[in-house]
Amino acid sequence: MSKIIDKYAVIGTGPCGVAMMRCLTKMNIPCQGFEYHSAVGGIWNKENPLSTIYNSAHLISSKSMTQYDEYPFSEKVADFPHQSVLKEYFEGFSEKFDLNKHIRFNSAISKVDRNEDGSWTIDFKDTKTNEEFSETYKGAILATGLFNKGNENAPKWPGQETFKGEIVHAANYKSNDLFADKRVLIVGCGNSAADISIDAAHRAKSVD
């Protein structure tokens, strides 16, 4: 086992990851952030390869109920901001509190192991250089999110293998160009389903 680094590792720098890093640095607790992409924001950064956000997405909770207390949204921002505004907000939060200097960007985590002494060993790769690392930290905080998996998590139904149309999980949906002149069936009635149904209604031949 490598020498223990006296820091807490924070894996993922989406909304929860940067908030946790702010709490730690505010209390002068050393931390090291890890981010797969080259910038913070998690799923709200559409440029992140792991993001599941789609072009028309807006925040479904009001900005006043979602913002960080010490970093409020501008009064000019709509009550339910567009996804692009959220991306800028989290990037601004990280810059304001100088969090970027604590983050290893372009880092793909391959393994996280808890050791007998309570420390955590993290194996990761620099996605730019392909160089691999293994480091041991005082603790590990997982902020990798719940929503970055798509088609591999889709349910399987009898007859699906003979279906000639396209099956797309909401997590892999980006634009209503997908629906142009097609008959579309939306399965599920969550927030994403409601948004995507409206998107489809503008482009599809029919929507059920």
PDB file of C-alpha atoms in Angstrom:
ATOM      1  CA  MET A   1       0.000   0.000   0.000  1.00  0.00           C
ATOM      2  CA  SER A   2       1.264   3.490  -0.869  1.00  0.00           C
ATOM      3  CA  LYS A   3       1.901   6.133   1.776  1.00  0.00           C
ATOM      4  CA  ILE A   4      -1.346   7.633   3.088  1.00  0.00           C
ATOM      5  CA  ILE A   5      -2.011  11.148   1.812  1.00  0.00           C
ATOM      6  CA  ASP A   6      -3.518  13.225   4.615  1.00  0.00           C
ATOM      7  CA  LYS A   7      -6.465  14.325   2.489  1.00  0.00           C
ATOM      8  CA  TYR A   8     -10.021  13.269   1.778  1.00  0.00           C
ATOM      9  CA  ALA A   9     -10.640  12.237  -1.820  1.00  0.00           C
ATOM     10  CA  VAL A  10     -13.833  13.629  -3.363  1.00  0.00           C
ATOM     11  CA  ILE A  11     -14.767  11.630  -6.447  1.00  0.00           C
ATOM     12  CA  GLY A  12     -16.925  13.635  -8.829  1.00  0.00           C
ATOM     13  CA  THR A  13     -17.281  17.422  -9.082  1.00  0.00           C
ATOM     14  CA  GLY A  14     -20.934  17.867  -9.929  1.00  0.00           C
ATOM     15  CA  PRO A  15     -23.250  19.891  -7.623  1.00  0.00           C
ATOM     16  CA  CYS A  16     -22.667  17.652  -4.587  1.00  0.00           C
ATOM     17  CA  GLY A  17     -18.944  17.177  -5.211  1.00  0.00           C
ATOM     18  CA  VAL A  18     -18.099  20.883  -5.388  1.00  0.00           C
ATOM     19  CA  ALA A  19     -20.367  21.575  -2.389  1.00  0.00           C
ATOM     20  CA  MET A  20     -18.504  18.948  -0.355  1.00  0.00           C
ATOM     21  CA  MET A  21     -15.142  20.375  -1.419  1.00  0.00           C
ATOM     22  CA  ARG A  22     -16.293  23.851  -0.392  1.00  0.00           C
ATOM     23  CA  CYS A  23     -17.334  22.535   3.052  1.00  0.00           C
ATOM     24  CA  LEU A  24     -13.990  20.775   3.526  1.00  0.00           C
ATOM     25  CA  THR A  25     -11.817  23.683   2.401  1.00  0.00           C
ATOM     26  CA  LYS A  26     -13.903  26.120   4.468  1.00  0.00           C
ATOM     27  CA  MET A  27     -13.025  24.040   7.549  1.00  0.00           C
ATOM     28  CA  ASN A  28      -9.382  23.807   6.452  1.00  0.00           C
ATOM     29  CA  ILE A  29      -9.708  20.052   5.914  1.00  0.00           C
ATOM     30  CA  PRO A  30      -7.364  18.995   3.073  1.00  0.00           C
ATOM     31  CA  CYS A  31      -9.108  17.383   0.109  1.00  0.00           C
ATOM     32  CA  GLN A  32      -8.383  16.163  -3.394  1.00  0.00           C
ATOM     33  CA  GLY A  33     -11.104  16.218  -6.037  1.00  0.00           C
ATOM     34  CA  PHE A  34     -11.249  13.821  -8.984  1.00  0.00           C
ATOM     35  CA  GLU A  35     -13.188  14.621 -12.150  1.00  0.00           C
ATOM     36  CA  TYR A  36     -13.547  12.541 -15.312  1.00  0.00           C
ATOM     37  CA  HIS A  37     -14.155  15.631 -17.451  1.00  0.00           C
ATOM     38  CA  SER A  38     -12.039  18.762 -17.885  1.00  0.00           C
ATOM     39  CA  ALA A  39     -14.439  21.002 -15.925  1.00  0.00           C
ATOM     40  CA  VAL A  40     -16.883  20.855 -13.021  1.00  0.00           C
ATOM     41  CA  GLY A  41     -20.664  20.610 -13.273  1.00  0.00           C
ATOM     42  CA  GLY A  42     -21.374  16.885 -13.529  1.00  0.00           C
ATOM     43  CA  ILE A  43     -24.473  16.110 -15.574  1.00  0.00           C
ATOM     44  CA  TRP A  44     -25.193  19.855 -15.865  1.00  0.00           C
ATOM     45  CA  ASN A  45     -22.112  20.235 -18.052  1.00  0.00           C
ATOM     46  CA  LYS A  46     -23.375  18.964 -21.418  1.00  0.00           C
ATOM     47  CA  GLU A  47     -19.807  18.760 -22.729  1.00  0.00           C
ATOM     48  CA  ASN A  48     -18.994  16.102 -20.135  1.00  0.00           C
ATOM     49  CA  PRO A  49     -19.037  12.672 -21.850  1.00  0.00           C
ATOM     50  CA  LEU A  50     -20.884  11.275 -18.797  1.00  0.00           C
ATOM     51  CA  SER A  51     -23.596  13.959 -18.894  1.00  0.00           C
ATOM     52  CA  THR A  52     -27.152  12.815 -19.573  1.00  0.00           C
ATOM     53  CA  ILE A  53     -28.560  16.325 -19.995  1.00  0.00           C
ATOM     54  CA  TYR A  54     -30.578  17.142 -23.119  1.00  0.00           C
ATOM     55  CA  ASN A  55     -30.837  20.390 -25.069  1.00  0.00           C
ATOM     56  CA  SER A  56     -34.220  21.498 -23.695  1.00  0.00           C
ATOM     57  CA  ALA A  57     -33.608  20.607 -20.024  1.00  0.00           C
ATOM     58  CA  HIS A  58     -34.421  23.144 -17.312  1.00  0.00           C
ATOM     59  CA  LEU A  59     -34.101  22.965 -13.547  1.00  0.00           C
ATOM     60  CA  ILE A  60     -37.335  21.587 -12.043  1.00  0.00           C
ATOM     61  CA  SER A  61     -36.839  23.159  -8.610  1.00  0.00           C
ATOM     62  CA  SER A  62     -36.779  26.947  -8.314  1.00  0.00           C
ATOM     63  CA  LYS A  63     -33.426  28.685  -8.264  1.00  0.00           C
ATOM     64  CA  SER A  64     -34.061  29.993  -4.734  1.00  0.00           C
ATOM     65  CA  MET A  65     -34.592  26.445  -3.428  1.00  0.00           C
ATOM     66  CA  THR A  66     -31.600  25.052  -5.303  1.00  0.00           C
ATOM     67  CA  GLN A  67     -28.839  27.633  -4.978  1.00  0.00           C
ATOM     68  CA  TYR A  68     -25.975  27.512  -2.484  1.00  0.00           C
ATOM     69  CA  ASP A  69     -26.631  29.987   0.350  1.00  0.00           C
ATOM     70  CA  GLU A  70     -23.255  31.657  -0.028  1.00  0.00           C
ATOM     71  CA  TYR A  71     -23.487  31.829  -3.831  1.00  0.00           C
ATOM     72  CA  PRO A  72     -26.998  32.934  -4.889  1.00  0.00           C
ATOM     73  CA  PHE A  73     -28.131  33.096  -8.499  1.00  0.00           C
ATOM     74  CA  SER A  74     -28.227  36.481 -10.166  1.00  0.00           C
ATOM     75  CA  GLU A  75     -31.609  38.236 -10.044  1.00  0.00           C
ATOM     76  CA  LYS A  76     -31.547  38.202 -13.853  1.00  0.00           C
ATOM     77  CA  VAL A  77     -31.640  34.385 -13.915  1.00  0.00           C
ATOM     78  CA  ALA A  78     -35.056  32.815 -14.573  1.00  0.00           C
ATOM     79  CA  ASP A  79     -36.775  31.027 -11.676  1.00  0.00           C
ATOM     80  CA  PHE A  80     -36.277  27.692 -13.451  1.00  0.00           C
ATOM     81  CA  PRO A  81     -32.945  28.093 -15.293  1.00  0.00           C
ATOM     82  CA  HIS A  82     -31.912  26.384 -18.527  1.00  0.00           C
ATOM     83  CA  GLN A  83     -29.222  23.704 -18.306  1.00  0.00           C
ATOM     84  CA  SER A  84     -26.605  26.018 -19.821  1.00  0.00           C
ATOM     85  CA  VAL A  85     -27.130  28.480 -16.946  1.00  0.00           C
ATOM     86  CA  LEU A  86     -26.619  25.678 -14.414  1.00  0.00           C
ATOM     87  CA  LYS A  87     -23.315  24.771 -16.071  1.00  0.00           C
ATOM     88  CA  GLU A  88     -22.096  28.359 -15.732  1.00  0.00           C
ATOM     89  CA  TYR A  89     -23.361  28.522 -12.143  1.00  0.00           C
ATOM     90  CA  PHE A  90     -21.362  25.510 -10.939  1.00  0.00           C
ATOM     91  CA  GLU A  91     -18.274  26.648 -12.810  1.00  0.00           C
ATOM     92  CA  GLY A  92     -18.638  30.079 -11.198  1.00  0.00           C
ATOM     93  CA  PHE A  93     -19.049  28.547  -7.740  1.00  0.00           C
ATOM     94  CA  SER A  94     -15.865  26.508  -8.150  1.00  0.00           C
ATOM     95  CA  GLU A  95     -13.933  29.548  -9.379  1.00  0.00           C
ATOM     96  CA  LYS A  96     -15.213  31.859  -6.622  1.00  0.00           C
ATOM     97  CA  PHE A  97     -14.030  29.535  -3.872  1.00  0.00           C
ATOM     98  CA  ASP A  98     -10.835  28.518  -5.706  1.00  0.00           C
ATOM     99  CA  LEU A  99     -11.761  24.834  -5.795  1.00  0.00           C
ATOM    100  CA  ASN A 100     -10.235  24.052  -9.189  1.00  0.00           C
ATOM    101  CA  LYS A 101      -6.734  24.032  -7.740  1.00  0.00           C
ATOM    102  CA  HIS A 102      -7.767  21.037  -5.591  1.00  0.00           C
ATOM    103  CA  ILE A 103      -9.205  19.035  -8.512  1.00  0.00           C
ATOM    104  CA  ARG A 104      -7.512  16.504 -10.758  1.00  0.00           C
ATOM    105  CA  PHE A 105      -9.409  16.863 -14.017  1.00  0.00           C
ATOM    106  CA  ASN A 106      -9.406  14.224 -16.799  1.00  0.00           C
ATOM    107  CA  SER A 107      -9.125  11.462 -14.194  1.00  0.00           C
ATOM    108  CA  ALA A 108     -10.879   8.131 -14.696  1.00  0.00           C
ATOM    109  CA  ILE A 109     -11.272   6.140 -11.474  1.00  0.00           C
ATOM    110  CA  SER A 110     -10.863   2.394 -11.988  1.00  0.00           C
ATOM    111  CA  LYS A 111     -10.891   1.104  -8.405  1.00  0.00           C
ATOM    112  CA  VAL A 112     -11.608   2.270  -4.852  1.00  0.00           C
ATOM    113  CA  ASP A 113     -10.580  -0.038  -1.999  1.00  0.00           C
ATOM    114  CA  ARG A 114     -10.944   0.353   1.758  1.00  0.00           C
ATOM    115  CA  ASN A 115      -7.888  -0.767   3.702  1.00  0.00           C
ATOM    116  CA  GLU A 116      -7.710  -2.450   7.115  1.00  0.00           C
ATOM    117  CA  ASP A 117      -6.562   0.778   8.776  1.00  0.00           C
ATOM    118  CA  GLY A 118      -9.615   2.673   7.432  1.00  0.00           C
ATOM    119  CA  SER A 119      -7.751   4.465   4.660  1.00  0.00           C
ATOM    120  CA  TRP A 120      -8.819   4.243   1.005  1.00  0.00           C
ATOM    121  CA  THR A 121      -6.682   3.352  -2.010  1.00  0.00           C
ATOM    122  CA  ILE A 122      -7.785   4.884  -5.292  1.00  0.00           C
ATOM    123  CA  ASP A 123      -6.576   3.704  -8.688  1.00  0.00           C
ATOM    124  CA  PHE A 124      -7.063   6.174 -11.526  1.00  0.00           C
ATOM    125  CA  LYS A 125      -5.818   7.069 -14.983  1.00  0.00           C
ATOM    126  CA  ASP A 126      -5.068  10.416 -16.572  1.00  0.00           C
ATOM    127  CA  THR A 127      -7.273  10.291 -19.675  1.00  0.00           C
ATOM    128  CA  LYS A 128      -5.002  12.728 -21.520  1.00  0.00           C
ATOM    129  CA  THR A 129      -1.691  10.890 -21.009  1.00  0.00           C
ATOM    130  CA  ASN A 130      -3.002   7.383 -20.131  1.00  0.00           C
ATOM    131  CA  GLU A 131      -0.645   7.431 -17.141  1.00  0.00           C
ATOM    132  CA  GLU A 132      -1.939   5.275 -14.279  1.00  0.00           C
ATOM    133  CA  PHE A 133      -1.748   6.094 -10.564  1.00  0.00           C
ATOM    134  CA  SER A 134      -2.545   4.434  -7.245  1.00  0.00           C
ATOM    135  CA  GLU A 135      -2.793   6.661  -4.171  1.00  0.00           C
ATOM    136  CA  THR A 136      -4.044   6.143  -0.624  1.00  0.00           C
ATOM    137  CA  TYR A 137      -6.187   8.760   1.097  1.00  0.00           C
ATOM    138  CA  LYS A 138      -7.435   9.361   4.617  1.00  0.00           C
ATOM    139  CA  GLY A 139     -11.023   8.993   3.418  1.00  0.00           C
ATOM    140  CA  ALA A 140     -13.121   8.816   0.268  1.00  0.00           C
ATOM    141  CA  ILE A 141     -16.319  10.725  -0.514  1.00  0.00           C
ATOM    142  CA  LEU A 142     -18.307   9.478  -3.501  1.00  0.00           C
ATOM    143  CA  ALA A 143     -20.154  12.178  -5.438  1.00  0.00           C
ATOM    144  CA  THR A 144     -20.416  10.345  -8.745  1.00  0.00           C
ATOM    145  CA  GLY A 145     -24.165  10.855  -9.150  1.00  0.00           C
ATOM    146  CA  LEU A 146     -27.008   8.466  -9.969  1.00  0.00           C
ATOM    147  CA  PHE A 147     -27.946   9.438 -13.491  1.00  0.00           C
ATOM    148  CA  ASN A 148     -24.969   8.916 -15.792  1.00  0.00           C
ATOM    149  CA  LYS A 149     -25.943   5.437 -16.974  1.00  0.00           C
ATOM    150  CA  GLY A 150     -28.239   4.985 -19.936  1.00  0.00           C
ATOM    151  CA  ASN A 151     -29.086   2.183 -22.325  1.00  0.00           C
ATOM    152  CA  GLU A 152     -27.233  -0.440 -20.260  1.00  0.00           C
ATOM    153  CA  ASN A 153     -29.776   0.129 -17.468  1.00  0.00           C
ATOM    154  CA  ALA A 154     -32.842  -0.080 -19.712  1.00  0.00           C
ATOM    155  CA  PRO A 155     -35.303  -2.902 -18.899  1.00  0.00           C
ATOM    156  CA  LYS A 156     -35.698  -5.849 -21.260  1.00  0.00           C
ATOM    157  CA  TRP A 157     -39.084  -6.970 -22.541  1.00  0.00           C
ATOM    158  CA  PRO A 158     -40.217 -10.049 -24.500  1.00  0.00           C
ATOM    159  CA  GLY A 159     -40.182  -9.347 -28.220  1.00  0.00           C
ATOM    160  CA  GLN A 160     -37.714  -6.497 -27.912  1.00  0.00           C
ATOM    161  CA  GLU A 161     -35.104  -8.368 -29.938  1.00  0.00           C
ATOM    162  CA  THR A 162     -37.401  -8.368 -32.987  1.00  0.00           C
ATOM    163  CA  PHE A 163     -38.499  -4.726 -32.671  1.00  0.00           C
ATOM    164  CA  LYS A 164     -37.345  -2.878 -35.787  1.00  0.00           C
ATOM    165  CA  GLY A 165     -37.430   0.636 -34.333  1.00  0.00           C
ATOM    166  CA  GLU A 166     -34.877   2.448 -32.197  1.00  0.00           C
ATOM    167  CA  ILE A 167     -34.903   2.093 -28.404  1.00  0.00           C
ATOM    168  CA  VAL A 168     -33.271   4.965 -26.496  1.00  0.00           C
ATOM    169  CA  HIS A 169     -33.007   5.437 -22.736  1.00  0.00           C
ATOM    170  CA  ALA A 170     -33.750   8.973 -21.492  1.00  0.00           C
ATOM    171  CA  ALA A 171     -30.149   9.205 -20.257  1.00  0.00           C
ATOM    172  CA  ASN A 172     -28.934   8.924 -23.867  1.00  0.00           C
ATOM    173  CA  TYR A 173     -31.418  11.438 -25.287  1.00  0.00           C
ATOM    174  CA  LYS A 174     -29.991  14.792 -26.443  1.00  0.00           C
ATOM    175  CA  SER A 175     -32.210  16.437 -29.063  1.00  0.00           C
ATOM    176  CA  ASN A 176     -35.705  16.099 -30.547  1.00  0.00           C
ATOM    177  CA  ASP A 177     -34.094  15.720 -33.984  1.00  0.00           C
ATOM    178  CA  LEU A 178     -34.227  12.036 -33.031  1.00  0.00           C
ATOM    179  CA  PHE A 179     -38.039  12.080 -33.376  1.00  0.00           C
ATOM    180  CA  ALA A 180     -38.413  13.745 -36.768  1.00  0.00           C
ATOM    181  CA  ASP A 181     -41.454  12.246 -38.576  1.00  0.00           C
ATOM    182  CA  LYS A 182     -41.547   9.111 -36.368  1.00  0.00           C
ATOM    183  CA  ARG A 183     -44.180   7.413 -34.221  1.00  0.00           C
ATOM    184  CA  VAL A 184     -42.860   7.681 -30.664  1.00  0.00           C
ATOM    185  CA  LEU A 185     -43.748   5.753 -27.509  1.00  0.00           C
ATOM    186  CA  ILE A 186     -42.557   7.177 -24.172  1.00  0.00           C
ATOM    187  CA  VAL A 187     -42.328   4.546 -21.417  1.00  0.00           C
ATOM    188  CA  GLY A 188     -42.433   6.035 -17.920  1.00  0.00           C
ATOM    189  CA  CYS A 189     -43.918   9.181 -16.386  1.00  0.00           C
ATOM    190  CA  GLY A 190     -41.046  10.845 -14.532  1.00  0.00           C
ATOM    191  CA  ASN A 191     -39.685  14.355 -15.048  1.00  0.00           C
ATOM    192  CA  SER A 192     -37.554  13.370 -18.027  1.00  0.00           C
ATOM    193  CA  ALA A 193     -40.502  11.586 -19.651  1.00  0.00           C
ATOM    194  CA  ALA A 194     -42.628  14.733 -19.369  1.00  0.00           C
ATOM    195  CA  ASP A 195     -39.902  16.901 -20.905  1.00  0.00           C
ATOM    196  CA  ILE A 196     -39.144  14.454 -23.698  1.00  0.00           C
ATOM    197  CA  SER A 197     -42.839  14.000 -24.511  1.00  0.00           C
ATOM    198  CA  ILE A 198     -43.124  17.745 -25.103  1.00  0.00           C
ATOM    199  CA  ASP A 199     -39.959  17.711 -27.206  1.00  0.00           C
ATOM    200  CA  ALA A 200     -41.298  14.822 -29.258  1.00  0.00           C
ATOM    201  CA  ALA A 201     -44.646  16.547 -29.839  1.00  0.00           C
ATOM    202  CA  HIS A 202     -42.867  19.254 -31.826  1.00  0.00           C
ATOM    203  CA  ARG A 203     -41.142  16.854 -34.237  1.00  0.00           C
ATOM    204  CA  ALA A 204     -42.780  13.419 -34.198  1.00  0.00           C
ATOM    205  CA  LYS A 205     -45.597  12.071 -36.360  1.00  0.00           C
ATOM    206  CA  SER A 206     -47.325  10.891 -33.191  1.00  0.00           C
ATOM    207  CA  VAL A 207     -46.532  10.536 -29.481  1.00  0.00           C
ATOM    208  CA  ASP A 208     -47.982   8.027 -26.995  1.00  0.00           C
TER     209      ASP A 208
END
